[in-house]
Amino acid sequence: MGMDFYKTLGISRNAKDDEIRKAYRKLALKYHPDKNKTREAGERFKEVAEAYEVLSDKKKRDIYDQYGEEGLKHGVPGPQSDSNSPRRTYQFHGDPRATFAQFFGFCDPRELFGAAFHMDFDNSPLPGEEASRLEQDPPIEHDLYVALEDINTGCSKKMQISRIRIVGQGLPRKETKVLNIEIKPGWKSGTKLTFSREGDESPNRIPADIVFIIRDKPHSLFKRDGSDICYTAHISLKQALCGATIELPTLQGDSIIYKSNGEIITPHTVKKYKDRGLPHSKNPSQRGSLCVKFDIEFPDKLPHRLVASLEQLLPNC
């Protein structure tokens, strides 16, 4: 079962925005590792940050309320799309200190802790209330090309980004950060992964989200059609008419032997091998098919004597 973000913040499912901010403020100050040295504080600090990132964003909260953490992180089809449509997914950026800094206005947490021990959390003013009125920069999108072999099995990728952070007395500083991207088996081209507020920081603006869009990397042998994999076998006219034994490659690395056994192969012939395609993104235990098409190489010309023999041998059809 996924995380209960409402339980993590200690609020009800119908909590309003100011209740979410108050709950985060109280727990973030309580579990910040610079103040709380207990063993579980670091993990609780991270859980509280992720819960706030989701519940303070209306779109993410709506998806979470309807589909839970599974739908939020693995994606759900849009309201007007079918099961083959790309899905939007969310992954927590993994840096709870960034969430803390964004909420409290990038101040030094030690300045807060001096007054935090005796603070009335429910009645104290909230920095987040002012921040909630700020506008967010437009999302920054990057195409991420993934090999079909990686879509077949799922994989992890690390992407390094450069960004501006506000430090000290409001001074900008350039830094690099590595984002971990978990690609699930069968993800479709167009699937989006969002890293919340990982763009450049600037005064009086909310940093942009960084969005990676999954794209299929061109393959030397295969083409993708949804969860099916298409392969074109090149054969001669003789093989098409008289029979052929063909070794077919698969995305899984082994081979399938196809024998025509007297069947005439035409330019419209298609052979399908079930469960040899890509996993279905919603149910990776099920797979699409390997679809084999044929490209028949016709000779440019034939000797006259061979034409005469064929006229006698071939039926009039």
XYZ file of C-alpha atoms in Angstrom:
317
model
C 0.000 0.000 0.000
C 1.281 3.495 -0.833
C 1.967 6.298 1.591
C -0.944 8.104 3.242
C 0.165 11.706 2.769
C -2.728 13.009 4.861
C -1.715 10.794 7.751
C 1.921 11.856 7.315
C 0.917 15.504 7.874
C -1.683 14.624 10.513
C -4.575 16.261 8.653
C -7.958 15.182 7.305
C -8.598 14.439 3.632
C -10.709 17.605 3.306
C -8.011 19.845 4.811
C -7.745 23.327 3.311
C -4.557 24.861 1.916
C -3.754 26.827 5.074
C -4.138 23.672 7.184
C -1.698 21.860 4.898
C 0.830 24.685 5.214
C 0.462 24.838 9.008
C 0.906 21.086 9.332
C 4.009 21.106 7.135
C 5.488 24.083 8.983
C 5.060 22.401 12.367
C 6.445 19.024 11.310
C 9.288 20.396 9.178
C 10.576 22.396 12.120
C 10.106 19.424 14.448
C 12.004 16.907 12.306
C 14.615 19.097 10.589
C 17.940 17.179 10.977
C 19.757 20.347 12.052
C 17.501 20.476 15.111
C 16.307 16.917 15.673
C 19.165 14.425 16.081
C 17.029 11.307 16.583
C 17.526 8.364 14.247
C 14.123 8.607 12.562
C 14.093 12.392 12.101
C 15.775 12.404 8.682
C 13.294 9.960 7.168
C 10.305 11.733 8.723
C 11.630 15.066 7.449
C 11.723 13.617 3.912
C 8.250 12.030 4.186
C 6.743 15.297 5.425
C 8.349 17.201 2.510
C 7.002 14.752 -0.090
C 3.522 14.850 1.453
C 3.536 18.655 1.312
C 4.822 18.713 -2.297
C 1.863 16.554 -3.357
C -0.967 17.972 -1.248
C -0.048 21.624 -1.822
C -0.291 21.151 -5.602
C -3.930 20.940 -6.748
C -3.286 18.731 -9.804
C -1.106 16.271 -7.902
C -3.553 16.215 -4.993
C -6.509 15.495 -7.299
C -4.668 12.541 -8.867
C -3.579 11.270 -5.449
C -7.117 11.545 -4.035
C -8.532 9.550 -6.938
C -5.790 7.016 -7.683
C -3.486 7.024 -4.652
C 0.303 7.039 -4.666
C 0.362 4.302 -7.332
C -1.556 6.437 -9.820
C 0.468 9.529 -8.952
C 3.859 7.906 -9.521
C 3.018 5.408 -12.260
C 0.615 7.659 -14.137
C -3.009 7.499 -15.212
C -4.560 8.203 -18.642
C -6.041 11.632 -19.202
C -9.835 12.064 -19.032
C -10.267 12.154 -22.792
C -7.683 9.506 -23.687
C -7.695 5.750 -24.179
C -5.401 3.167 -22.599
C -2.731 3.791 -25.245
C -2.327 7.478 -24.375
C 0.864 8.750 -22.719
C 0.613 9.279 -18.978
C 1.868 12.038 -16.719
C 3.867 10.787 -13.751
C 5.393 12.398 -10.682
C 8.532 11.604 -8.751
C 9.607 13.379 -5.592
C 12.873 15.211 -6.240
C 14.351 13.658 -3.098
C 15.678 16.861 -1.504
C 13.532 17.795 1.540
C 15.870 20.685 2.351
C 14.919 22.293 -0.980
C 11.240 22.058 -0.020
C 12.049 23.551 3.389
C 14.045 26.413 1.829
C 11.294 27.155 -0.682
C 8.633 27.262 2.053
C 10.582 29.421 4.507
C 12.002 31.819 1.908
C 15.522 30.337 1.630
C 16.482 31.485 5.126
C 19.041 29.780 7.347
C 17.080 27.196 9.382
C 19.166 28.032 12.460
C 17.526 31.452 12.491
C 14.147 29.745 12.854
C 15.099 27.218 15.468
C 16.008 29.862 18.034
C 12.333 30.798 18.320
C 10.764 27.526 17.231
C 11.002 25.649 20.541
C 8.205 27.704 22.180
C 6.318 28.744 19.073
C 2.553 28.412 18.831
C 2.465 26.628 15.481
C -1.288 26.847 14.984
C -1.499 30.613 15.465
C 1.858 31.851 14.156
C 2.031 33.594 10.758
C 2.956 31.440 7.806
C 5.682 32.321 5.297
C 3.991 29.894 2.933
C 0.857 32.042 2.802
C 2.833 34.780 1.096
C 4.676 32.316 -1.128
C 1.387 30.782 -2.281
C 0.547 34.027 -4.078
C 3.746 33.941 -6.143
C 3.652 32.878 -9.779
C 5.583 29.839 -10.930
C 7.881 29.913 -13.931
C 6.695 27.800 -16.914
C 7.849 24.156 -16.877
C 11.137 23.326 -18.574
C 10.752 20.263 -20.799
C 13.487 17.919 -22.034
C 13.124 14.958 -24.394
C 14.662 11.780 -22.980
C 15.379 9.151 -25.645
C 15.220 5.603 -24.294
C 16.248 2.418 -26.135
C 13.539 -0.186 -26.710
C 15.619 -2.693 -24.743
C 15.370 -0.380 -21.707
C 11.618 0.101 -22.227
C 11.360 -3.694 -22.358
C 12.938 -4.229 -18.944
C 12.651 -0.851 -17.230
C 15.745 1.030 -16.155
C 17.181 3.859 -14.074
C 18.820 6.909 -15.592
C 20.686 9.779 -13.990
C 20.321 13.230 -15.514
C 22.543 16.111 -14.408
C 21.008 19.573 -14.466
C 22.432 23.022 -13.787
C 20.365 25.544 -11.895
C 20.572 28.833 -10.021
C 20.022 28.790 -6.266
C 19.558 31.800 -3.968
C 21.927 31.642 -0.997
C 23.082 33.879 1.822
C 21.832 37.435 1.463
C 19.830 36.744 -1.670
C 22.908 36.000 -3.807
C 22.539 33.676 -6.821
C 24.791 30.648 -7.073
C 25.037 28.140 -9.910
C 24.957 24.512 -8.880
C 24.546 21.099 -10.465
C 22.265 18.326 -9.315
C 21.752 14.747 -10.458
C 18.131 13.649 -10.857
C 17.311 9.946 -10.639
C 14.739 8.826 -13.198
C 13.025 5.473 -12.795
C 11.624 4.269 -16.132
C 8.999 1.567 -15.768
C 8.661 -1.357 -18.223
C 6.409 -0.561 -21.174
C 6.222 3.219 -20.709
C 4.922 4.865 -23.853
C 6.561 7.602 -25.842
C 5.207 10.884 -24.528
C 5.088 9.828 -20.865
C 6.100 12.795 -18.699
C 8.091 12.728 -15.465
C 7.930 15.914 -13.396
C 10.504 17.051 -10.845
C 8.767 19.768 -8.894
C 10.448 23.196 -8.553
C 13.893 22.098 -9.747
C 14.353 25.101 -12.052
C 16.253 28.324 -11.375
C 15.395 30.290 -8.264
C 14.772 34.009 -8.512
C 13.303 36.603 -6.142
C 9.503 36.606 -5.884
C 9.073 33.664 -8.283
C 8.443 29.960 -7.766
C 11.044 27.827 -9.582
C 9.883 25.992 -12.678
C 9.180 22.267 -12.721
C 11.659 20.181 -14.712
C 9.801 17.782 -17.013
C 11.379 14.860 -18.881
C 9.369 13.476 -21.810
C 10.053 9.851 -22.715
C 10.833 9.315 -26.413
C 11.571 6.062 -28.246
C 15.162 5.933 -29.432
C 15.321 4.780 -33.102
C 16.261 1.101 -33.369
C 18.232 -0.602 -36.135
C 15.887 -3.625 -36.303
C 12.554 -2.832 -34.702
C 9.808 -0.250 -34.766
C 7.294 0.232 -32.021
C 3.521 0.212 -32.418
C 2.032 0.660 -28.948
C 3.040 -2.486 -27.080
C 3.774 -4.377 -30.322
C 7.229 -4.599 -31.877
C 7.452 -4.672 -35.688
C 10.253 -6.345 -37.632
C 10.695 -6.480 -41.421
C 12.294 -9.623 -42.877
C 13.977 -9.187 -46.271
C 13.523 -12.225 -48.536
C 13.945 -13.054 -52.206
C 11.160 -13.790 -54.668
C 12.342 -17.393 -54.751
C 11.944 -17.671 -50.979
C 8.494 -16.074 -51.157
C 7.282 -18.582 -53.751
C 9.226 -21.738 -52.954
C 9.545 -21.564 -49.203
C 11.903 -20.081 -46.663
C 13.397 -20.699 -43.254
C 14.114 -17.388 -41.538
C 15.759 -16.613 -38.213
C 13.844 -13.776 -36.566
C 15.481 -11.620 -33.867
C 13.542 -10.627 -30.756
C 13.790 -7.760 -28.322
C 14.466 -10.286 -25.564
C 17.741 -11.345 -27.259
C 16.882 -14.849 -28.475
C 15.699 -15.906 -31.950
C 12.549 -17.448 -33.426
C 12.762 -19.780 -36.429
C 10.023 -19.188 -38.990
C 9.331 -21.797 -41.703
C 6.865 -20.990 -44.462
C 6.137 -24.716 -45.073
C 4.781 -24.236 -48.578
C 2.858 -21.049 -47.787
C 3.214 -18.307 -50.375
C 4.593 -15.145 -48.761
C 3.102 -11.962 -50.177
C 3.887 -8.295 -49.489
C 0.776 -8.299 -47.258
C 1.767 -11.345 -45.166
C 2.124 -10.607 -41.443
C 3.123 -13.128 -38.796
C 2.419 -12.388 -35.129
C 4.139 -13.936 -32.134
C 2.235 -13.273 -28.926
C 4.004 -12.102 -25.765
C 7.116 -11.159 -27.729
C 6.493 -7.407 -27.709
C 6.799 -4.810 -24.962
C 5.131 -5.046 -21.548
C 1.822 -3.275 -21.115
C 2.538 -0.204 -19.016
C -0.458 -0.835 -16.731
C 0.170 -4.563 -16.377
C 3.826 -5.468 -17.098
C 3.055 -9.181 -16.779
C 1.236 -8.932 -20.116
C 3.030 -8.194 -23.377
C 2.281 -7.175 -26.914
C 3.259 -9.160 -29.996
C 6.229 -9.372 -32.328
C 4.787 -8.517 -35.746
C 6.829 -9.737 -38.717
C 6.335 -8.177 -42.144
C 8.111 -9.183 -45.346
C 9.990 -7.121 -47.900
C 10.209 -9.239 -51.038
C 13.077 -8.396 -53.391
C 11.918 -8.693 -56.998
C 14.508 -9.074 -59.784
C 14.885 -6.158 -62.206
C 14.543 -8.481 -65.231
C 14.378 -12.192 -66.182
C 15.956 -14.087 -69.123
C 13.482 -14.792 -71.937
C 13.840 -18.574 -71.568
C 12.992 -18.320 -67.846
C 9.954 -16.185 -68.614
C 8.710 -18.832 -71.043
C 9.192 -21.585 -68.436
C 7.348 -19.575 -65.783
C 4.428 -18.956 -68.143
C 4.004 -22.719 -68.452
C 4.531 -23.502 -64.752
C 2.564 -20.741 -63.032
C -1.236 -20.941 -62.906
C -3.394 -18.291 -64.536
C -4.604 -16.553 -61.417
